[in-house]
Amino acid sequence: MSSRKKLIAGNWKMNKTSADGVALARDLVVAIGKQAEVDVVVCPPFTAIESVGKALEGSNVRLGAQNMHHEASGAFTGEVSAPMLRAIFATHVILGHSERRTFFGDTDEFVNKKVLAALKNQLRPIFCVGETLAERESGATLKVVQTQVERGLEGVNRDQAASVIVAYEPVWAIGTGKVATTEQAQEVHAFIRGLLTKLFSEPVAQKVRILYGGSMKPANAPELLAQKDIDGGLIGGAALEARSFVELVTAAAAVK
Ligand code: 13P
């Protein structure tokens, strides 16, 4: 087993009112609030994030956001900043999710600015990359992922790089029930670690956690999480119910 601690992160996307989010957070605190074998993060929508953070207080479950702007403040209607997230005790932020890239125009350059701003503010980016079905079918997967990683992490220094979390999320596997095979996932994860070695050094690359995301469920998680370079999961649908999310954390804890 690698020395990297497994990480299970829940991306609630545009789901859960504040009250629903608090109820889920309370269930998680009861079930997994004290375990320390696996790092656990939940990322509620902005309207729920502060109240969920309060419900998580005193537990080992960390709080993350699903996006942020790279500027600290100013005339950016509809946006929130890294200092605002820090002020409500968020520790992580998902950046460059494919849904942001597809529907909201997040480019590699924009994502890169956000990654740098997150690191400057001691927020750990969960930096997402992944190919579309058309890109996979045309054999472009590794090239696409390489470009996203190189551009998204431009200007990140070696000291900062170890606190970046990369999430490999093949777009065709998100919310579709079509999970990547363990071989497909491991191949891309190993490729990303190789890139990180070139960009930052071998010791840094060995520290970076690379999560898999895309229809990860309790049934397929043990096999995925047993792969050498898969250090956890970024979970959508299965993070919306305490039972399945807890089972994923248990599965990650069981990997030897
Ligand atoms: P699903 O687990 O619903 O496929 O979503 C994955 C995802 O996009 C997490 O960020």
mmCIF file of C-alpha atoms and ligand atoms in Angstrom:
data_model
loop_
_atom_site.group_PDB
_atom_site.id
_atom_site.type_symbol
_atom_site.label_atom_id
_atom_site.label_comp_id
_atom_site.label_asym_id
_atom_site.label_seq_id
_atom_site.Cartn_x
_atom_site.Cartn_y
_atom_site.Cartn_z
ATOM 1 C CA MET A 1 0.000 0.000 0.000
ATOM 2 C CA SER A 2 1.180 3.501 -0.700
ATOM 3 C CA SER A 3 1.929 5.954 2.090
ATOM 4 C CA ARG A 4 -0.762 8.300 0.780
ATOM 5 C CA LYS A 5 -3.808 8.499 2.994
ATOM 6 C CA LYS A 6 -6.985 7.759 1.076
ATOM 7 C CA LEU A 7 -9.423 10.633 0.559
ATOM 8 C CA ILE A 8 -13.139 10.385 -0.110
ATOM 9 C CA ALA A 9 -14.747 13.658 -1.192
ATOM 10 C CA GLY A 10 -18.452 14.222 -1.766
ATOM 11 C CA ASN A 11 -19.477 16.682 -4.461
ATOM 12 C CA TRP A 12 -23.110 17.425 -3.754
ATOM 13 C CA LYS A 13 -23.407 19.539 -6.930
ATOM 14 C CA MET A 14 -26.689 21.534 -7.074
ATOM 15 C CA ASN A 15 -28.454 19.322 -4.535
ATOM 16 C CA LYS A 16 -29.627 19.795 -0.931
ATOM 17 C CA THR A 17 -31.162 22.818 0.720
ATOM 18 C CA SER A 18 -29.367 24.068 3.767
ATOM 19 C CA ALA A 19 -31.680 22.028 6.050
ATOM 20 C CA ASP A 20 -31.247 18.852 3.978
ATOM 21 C CA GLY A 21 -27.505 19.365 3.928
ATOM 22 C CA VAL A 22 -27.317 19.770 7.697
ATOM 23 C CA ALA A 23 -29.345 16.573 8.165
ATOM 24 C CA LEU A 24 -26.949 14.645 5.919
ATOM 25 C CA ALA A 25 -23.916 16.177 7.638
ATOM 26 C CA ARG A 26 -25.263 15.144 11.055
ATOM 27 C CA ASP A 27 -25.708 11.559 9.875
ATOM 28 C CA LEU A 28 -22.143 11.562 8.553
ATOM 29 C CA VAL A 29 -20.777 12.925 11.816
ATOM 30 C CA VAL A 30 -22.483 10.118 13.757
ATOM 31 C CA ALA A 31 -21.245 7.411 11.382
ATOM 32 C CA ILE A 32 -17.749 8.561 10.400
ATOM 33 C CA GLY A 33 -17.055 11.757 12.337
ATOM 34 C CA LYS A 34 -14.438 10.118 14.544
ATOM 35 C CA GLN A 35 -12.682 7.801 12.108
ATOM 36 C CA ALA A 36 -9.226 8.961 11.076
ATOM 37 C CA GLU A 37 -8.093 6.249 8.674
ATOM 38 C CA VAL A 38 -9.472 8.068 5.640
ATOM 39 C CA ASP A 39 -9.651 11.810 4.941
ATOM 40 C CA VAL A 40 -13.233 12.834 4.252
ATOM 41 C CA VAL A 41 -14.478 16.066 2.682
ATOM 42 C CA VAL A 42 -17.986 17.192 1.738
ATOM 43 C CA CYS A 43 -18.658 19.980 -0.747
ATOM 44 C CA PRO A 44 -22.197 21.385 -0.400
ATOM 45 C CA PRO A 45 -23.694 24.122 -2.588
ATOM 46 C CA PHE A 46 -22.933 27.675 -1.424
ATOM 47 C CA THR A 47 -26.265 28.225 0.302
ATOM 48 C CA ALA A 48 -25.646 25.219 2.574
ATOM 49 C CA ILE A 49 -21.934 25.458 3.093
ATOM 50 C CA GLU A 50 -21.821 27.543 6.254
ATOM 51 C CA SER A 51 -24.548 25.636 8.096
ATOM 52 C CA VAL A 52 -23.071 22.293 7.034
ATOM 53 C CA GLY A 53 -19.692 23.527 8.293
ATOM 54 C CA LYS A 54 -21.244 24.210 11.698
ATOM 55 C CA ALA A 55 -22.807 20.739 11.755
ATOM 56 C CA LEU A 56 -19.372 19.231 11.048
ATOM 57 C CA GLU A 57 -17.596 21.179 13.799
ATOM 58 C CA GLY A 58 -15.550 18.983 16.103
ATOM 59 C CA SER A 59 -15.627 16.039 13.671
ATOM 60 C CA ASN A 60 -12.996 14.763 11.264
ATOM 61 C CA VAL A 61 -15.135 15.542 8.215
ATOM 62 C CA ARG A 62 -13.749 18.562 6.353
ATOM 63 C CA LEU A 63 -15.636 21.202 4.399
ATOM 64 C CA GLY A 64 -15.090 22.092 0.749
ATOM 65 C CA ALA A 65 -16.644 24.355 -1.883
ATOM 66 C CA GLN A 66 -17.493 23.408 -5.454
ATOM 67 C CA ASN A 67 -15.972 26.470 -7.103
ATOM 68 C CA MET A 68 -14.639 29.967 -6.359
ATOM 69 C CA HIS A 69 -13.359 33.092 -8.097
ATOM 70 C CA HIS A 70 -9.647 33.857 -8.163
ATOM 71 C CA GLU A 71 -9.953 37.471 -7.030
ATOM 72 C CA ALA A 72 -10.250 38.154 -3.297
ATOM 73 C CA SER A 73 -13.175 40.598 -3.655
ATOM 74 C CA GLY A 74 -14.752 43.022 -6.082
ATOM 75 C CA ALA A 75 -17.410 43.440 -8.745
ATOM 76 C CA PHE A 76 -17.927 39.787 -9.697
ATOM 77 C CA THR A 77 -21.665 39.241 -9.361
ATOM 78 C CA GLY A 78 -22.578 35.734 -8.317
ATOM 79 C CA GLU A 79 -19.084 34.699 -7.269
ATOM 80 C CA VAL A 80 -17.371 33.920 -3.957
ATOM 81 C CA SER A 81 -13.671 34.165 -3.109
ATOM 82 C CA ALA A 82 -11.025 32.136 -1.325
ATOM 83 C CA PRO A 83 -10.908 34.447 1.732
ATOM 84 C CA MET A 84 -14.701 34.134 2.039
ATOM 85 C CA LEU A 85 -14.401 30.351 2.020
ATOM 86 C CA ARG A 86 -11.597 30.444 4.564
ATOM 87 C CA ALA A 87 -13.737 32.640 6.802
ATOM 88 C CA ILE A 88 -16.329 29.863 7.096
ATOM 89 C CA PHE A 89 -13.579 27.268 7.707
ATOM 90 C CA ALA A 90 -13.620 25.569 4.335
ATOM 91 C CA THR A 91 -10.387 23.692 3.745
ATOM 92 C CA HIS A 92 -10.867 22.415 0.173
ATOM 93 C CA VAL A 93 -12.286 23.662 -3.102
ATOM 94 C CA ILE A 94 -13.186 21.732 -6.245
ATOM 95 C CA LEU A 95 -11.781 23.534 -9.284
ATOM 96 C CA GLY A 96 -12.135 22.807 -12.986
ATOM 97 C CA HIS A 97 -14.948 20.290 -12.669
ATOM 98 C CA SER A 98 -16.072 19.211 -16.141
ATOM 99 C CA GLU A 99 -19.550 20.605 -15.492
ATOM 100 C CA ARG A 100 -17.970 24.023 -14.902
ATOM 101 C CA ARG A 101 -15.805 23.612 -17.975
ATOM 102 C CA THR A 102 -18.769 22.527 -20.135
ATOM 103 C CA PHE A 103 -21.612 24.729 -18.904
ATOM 104 C CA PHE A 104 -19.911 27.768 -17.395
ATOM 105 C CA GLY A 105 -16.936 28.399 -19.617
ATOM 106 C CA ASP A 106 -14.134 27.508 -17.203
ATOM 107 C CA THR A 107 -11.039 27.354 -19.390
ATOM 108 C CA ASP A 108 -7.650 25.900 -18.436
ATOM 109 C CA GLU A 109 -6.370 29.463 -17.947
ATOM 110 C CA PHE A 110 -9.257 30.442 -15.683
ATOM 111 C CA VAL A 111 -8.934 27.214 -13.690
ATOM 112 C CA ASN A 112 -5.214 27.891 -13.320
ATOM 113 C CA LYS A 113 -5.877 31.326 -11.802
ATOM 114 C CA LYS A 114 -8.263 29.744 -9.326
ATOM 115 C CA VAL A 115 -5.768 26.994 -8.397
ATOM 116 C CA LEU A 116 -3.093 29.608 -7.677
ATOM 117 C CA ALA A 117 -5.535 31.729 -5.641
ATOM 118 C CA ALA A 118 -6.681 28.709 -3.631
ATOM 119 C CA LEU A 119 -3.099 27.734 -2.771
ATOM 120 C CA LYS A 120 -2.200 31.306 -1.847
ATOM 121 C CA ASN A 121 -5.112 31.247 0.614
ATOM 122 C CA GLN A 122 -4.264 27.835 2.107
ATOM 123 C CA LEU A 123 -7.225 26.126 0.489
ATOM 124 C CA ARG A 124 -6.488 22.723 -1.005
ATOM 125 C CA PRO A 125 -7.654 22.550 -4.612
ATOM 126 C CA ILE A 126 -9.377 19.392 -5.791
ATOM 127 C CA PHE A 127 -8.303 19.998 -9.352
ATOM 128 C CA CYS A 128 -10.381 18.071 -11.913
ATOM 129 C CA VAL A 129 -9.312 16.777 -15.300
ATOM 130 C CA GLY A 130 -10.773 14.250 -17.719
ATOM 131 C CA GLU A 131 -11.607 13.486 -21.324
ATOM 132 C CA THR A 132 -14.940 13.354 -23.134
ATOM 133 C CA LEU A 133 -16.195 10.204 -24.839
ATOM 134 C CA ALA A 134 -15.259 11.567 -28.275
ATOM 135 C CA GLU A 135 -11.736 12.296 -27.039
ATOM 136 C CA ARG A 136 -11.367 8.796 -25.590
ATOM 137 C CA GLU A 137 -12.687 7.168 -28.747
ATOM 138 C CA SER A 138 -10.273 9.127 -30.912
ATOM 139 C CA GLY A 139 -7.336 8.028 -28.741
ATOM 140 C CA ALA A 140 -6.728 11.527 -27.347
ATOM 141 C CA THR A 141 -7.246 10.775 -23.641
ATOM 142 C CA LEU A 142 -3.666 11.129 -22.437
ATOM 143 C CA LYS A 143 -2.993 14.202 -24.562
ATOM 144 C CA VAL A 144 -6.145 15.928 -23.266
ATOM 145 C CA VAL A 145 -5.330 15.106 -19.652
ATOM 146 C CA GLN A 146 -1.719 16.225 -20.137
ATOM 147 C CA THR A 147 -2.801 19.616 -21.476
ATOM 148 C CA GLN A 148 -5.285 20.112 -18.634
ATOM 149 C CA VAL A 149 -2.706 19.185 -15.984
ATOM 150 C CA GLU A 150 0.102 21.293 -17.472
ATOM 151 C CA ARG A 151 -2.055 24.356 -18.017
ATOM 152 C CA GLY A 152 -4.076 24.032 -14.831
ATOM 153 C CA LEU A 153 -0.994 23.737 -12.619
ATOM 154 C CA GLU A 154 1.171 26.324 -14.352
ATOM 155 C CA GLY A 155 3.034 28.476 -11.869
ATOM 156 C CA VAL A 156 2.386 26.151 -8.924
ATOM 157 C CA ASN A 157 5.660 25.727 -7.050
ATOM 158 C CA ARG A 158 7.058 22.510 -5.606
ATOM 159 C CA ASP A 159 6.172 23.362 -2.041
ATOM 160 C CA GLN A 160 2.563 24.062 -2.978
ATOM 161 C CA ALA A 161 2.181 21.107 -5.300
ATOM 162 C CA ALA A 162 2.053 18.458 -2.572
ATOM 163 C CA SER A 163 -1.157 19.958 -1.218
ATOM 164 C CA VAL A 164 -2.911 19.837 -4.592
ATOM 165 C CA ILE A 165 -5.389 16.999 -4.986
ATOM 166 C CA VAL A 166 -5.999 15.888 -8.561
ATOM 167 C CA ALA A 167 -9.304 14.281 -9.553
ATOM 168 C CA TYR A 168 -9.411 12.253 -12.745
ATOM 169 C CA GLU A 169 -13.027 12.280 -13.883
ATOM 170 C CA PRO A 170 -13.679 10.884 -17.349
ATOM 171 C CA VAL A 171 -16.606 13.014 -18.525
ATOM 172 C CA TRP A 172 -18.381 10.000 -20.031
ATOM 173 C CA ALA A 173 -18.443 8.285 -16.623
ATOM 174 C CA ILE A 174 -19.996 11.166 -14.672
ATOM 175 C CA GLY A 175 -23.567 10.533 -13.630
ATOM 176 C CA THR A 176 -23.964 7.914 -16.344
ATOM 177 C CA GLY A 177 -23.510 4.725 -14.345
ATOM 178 C CA LYS A 178 -20.655 3.882 -16.756
ATOM 179 C CA VAL A 179 -17.588 3.523 -14.606
ATOM 180 C CA ALA A 180 -14.104 3.414 -16.104
ATOM 181 C CA THR A 181 -12.552 -0.027 -15.873
ATOM 182 C CA THR A 182 -9.874 -0.338 -13.230
ATOM 183 C CA GLU A 183 -7.293 -0.641 -16.037
ATOM 184 C CA GLN A 184 -8.532 2.515 -17.781
ATOM 185 C CA ALA A 185 -8.505 4.461 -14.537
ATOM 186 C CA GLN A 186 -5.151 3.165 -13.296
ATOM 187 C CA GLU A 187 -3.532 3.905 -16.675
ATOM 188 C CA VAL A 188 -4.552 7.568 -16.543
ATOM 189 C CA HIS A 189 -3.717 7.910 -12.836
ATOM 190 C CA ALA A 190 -0.215 6.520 -13.405
ATOM 191 C CA PHE A 191 0.170 8.847 -16.378
ATOM 192 C CA ILE A 192 -0.831 11.844 -14.230
ATOM 193 C CA ARG A 193 1.663 10.820 -11.528
ATOM 194 C CA GLY A 194 4.355 10.622 -14.204
ATOM 195 C CA LEU A 195 3.473 14.136 -15.342
ATOM 196 C CA LEU A 196 3.621 15.403 -11.764
ATOM 197 C CA THR A 197 7.063 13.824 -11.445
ATOM 198 C CA LYS A 198 8.229 15.748 -14.501
ATOM 199 C CA LEU A 199 6.627 18.987 -13.336
ATOM 200 C CA PHE A 200 7.506 18.896 -9.639
ATOM 201 C CA SER A 201 9.854 15.969 -8.777
ATOM 202 C CA GLU A 202 9.370 12.355 -7.762
ATOM 203 C CA PRO A 203 8.950 12.964 -3.987
ATOM 204 C CA VAL A 204 6.242 15.564 -4.643
ATOM 205 C CA ALA A 205 4.425 13.335 -7.143
ATOM 206 C CA GLN A 206 4.445 10.525 -4.595
ATOM 207 C CA LYS A 207 2.669 12.767 -2.105
ATOM 208 C CA VAL A 208 -0.115 14.067 -4.369
ATOM 209 C CA ARG A 209 -3.428 12.298 -4.009
ATOM 210 C CA ILE A 210 -5.122 11.431 -7.305
ATOM 211 C CA LEU A 211 -8.837 10.695 -6.916
ATOM 212 C CA TYR A 212 -11.059 8.873 -9.358
ATOM 213 C CA GLY A 213 -14.513 10.307 -10.078
ATOM 214 C CA GLY A 214 -17.325 9.058 -12.279
ATOM 215 C CA SER A 215 -20.071 6.711 -11.087
ATOM 216 C CA MET A 216 -18.025 5.466 -8.146
ATOM 217 C CA LYS A 217 -20.333 3.419 -5.915
ATOM 218 C CA PRO A 218 -19.890 1.030 -2.979
ATOM 219 C CA ALA A 219 -20.075 -1.885 -5.447
ATOM 220 C CA ASN A 220 -17.206 -0.780 -7.705
ATOM 221 C CA ALA A 221 -15.119 1.195 -5.205
ATOM 222 C CA PRO A 222 -13.039 -1.608 -3.617
ATOM 223 C CA GLU A 223 -11.499 -2.626 -6.940
ATOM 224 C CA LEU A 224 -10.816 0.948 -8.042
ATOM 225 C CA LEU A 225 -9.394 1.953 -4.657
ATOM 226 C CA ALA A 226 -7.057 -1.035 -4.654
ATOM 227 C CA GLN A 227 -5.179 0.318 -7.686
ATOM 228 C CA LYS A 228 -1.695 1.597 -6.978
ATOM 229 C CA ASP A 229 -2.298 5.165 -8.130
ATOM 230 C CA ILE A 230 -5.940 5.617 -7.121
ATOM 231 C CA ASP A 231 -5.883 7.442 -3.806
ATOM 232 C CA GLY A 232 -9.575 7.974 -3.270
ATOM 233 C CA GLY A 233 -12.750 9.141 -4.927
ATOM 234 C CA LEU A 234 -14.654 12.279 -5.850
ATOM 235 C CA ILE A 235 -18.223 11.150 -5.462
ATOM 236 C CA GLY A 236 -21.375 12.681 -6.952
ATOM 237 C CA GLY A 237 -24.599 10.672 -6.753
ATOM 238 C CA ALA A 238 -23.447 8.269 -4.035
ATOM 239 C CA ALA A 239 -22.485 11.214 -1.797
ATOM 240 C CA LEU A 240 -26.097 12.369 -1.482
ATOM 241 C CA GLU A 241 -27.105 9.563 0.878
ATOM 242 C CA ALA A 242 -25.330 8.927 4.162
ATOM 243 C CA ARG A 243 -25.433 5.176 3.756
ATOM 244 C CA SER A 244 -23.652 4.940 0.395
ATOM 245 C CA PHE A 245 -21.142 7.665 1.281
ATOM 246 C CA VAL A 246 -20.287 5.953 4.562
ATOM 247 C CA GLU A 247 -19.875 2.651 2.707
ATOM 248 C CA LEU A 248 -17.385 4.335 0.379
ATOM 249 C CA VAL A 249 -15.382 5.629 3.334
ATOM 250 C CA THR A 250 -15.453 2.141 4.853
ATOM 251 C CA ALA A 251 -14.288 0.665 1.533
ATOM 252 C CA ALA A 252 -11.382 3.132 1.405
ATOM 253 C CA ALA A 253 -10.419 2.287 4.992
ATOM 254 C CA ALA A 254 -10.393 -1.427 4.140
ATOM 255 C CA VAL A 255 -7.837 -1.123 1.318
ATOM 256 C CA LYS A 256 -4.558 -2.635 2.395
HETATM 257 P P1 13P B 1 -21.154 10.776 -10.133
HETATM 258 O O1 13P B 1 -20.518 10.052 -8.970
HETATM 259 O O2 13P B 1 -22.585 11.119 -9.904
HETATM 260 O O3 13P B 1 -20.903 10.074 -11.437
HETATM 261 O O4 13P B 1 -20.415 12.205 -10.247
HETATM 262 C C1 13P B 1 -19.037 12.242 -10.259
HETATM 263 C C2 13P B 1 -18.598 13.657 -10.157
HETATM 264 O O5 13P B 1 -18.763 14.437 -11.075
HETATM 265 C C3 13P B 1 -17.984 14.095 -8.897
HETATM 266 O O6 13P B 1 -17.415 15.356 -9.023
#
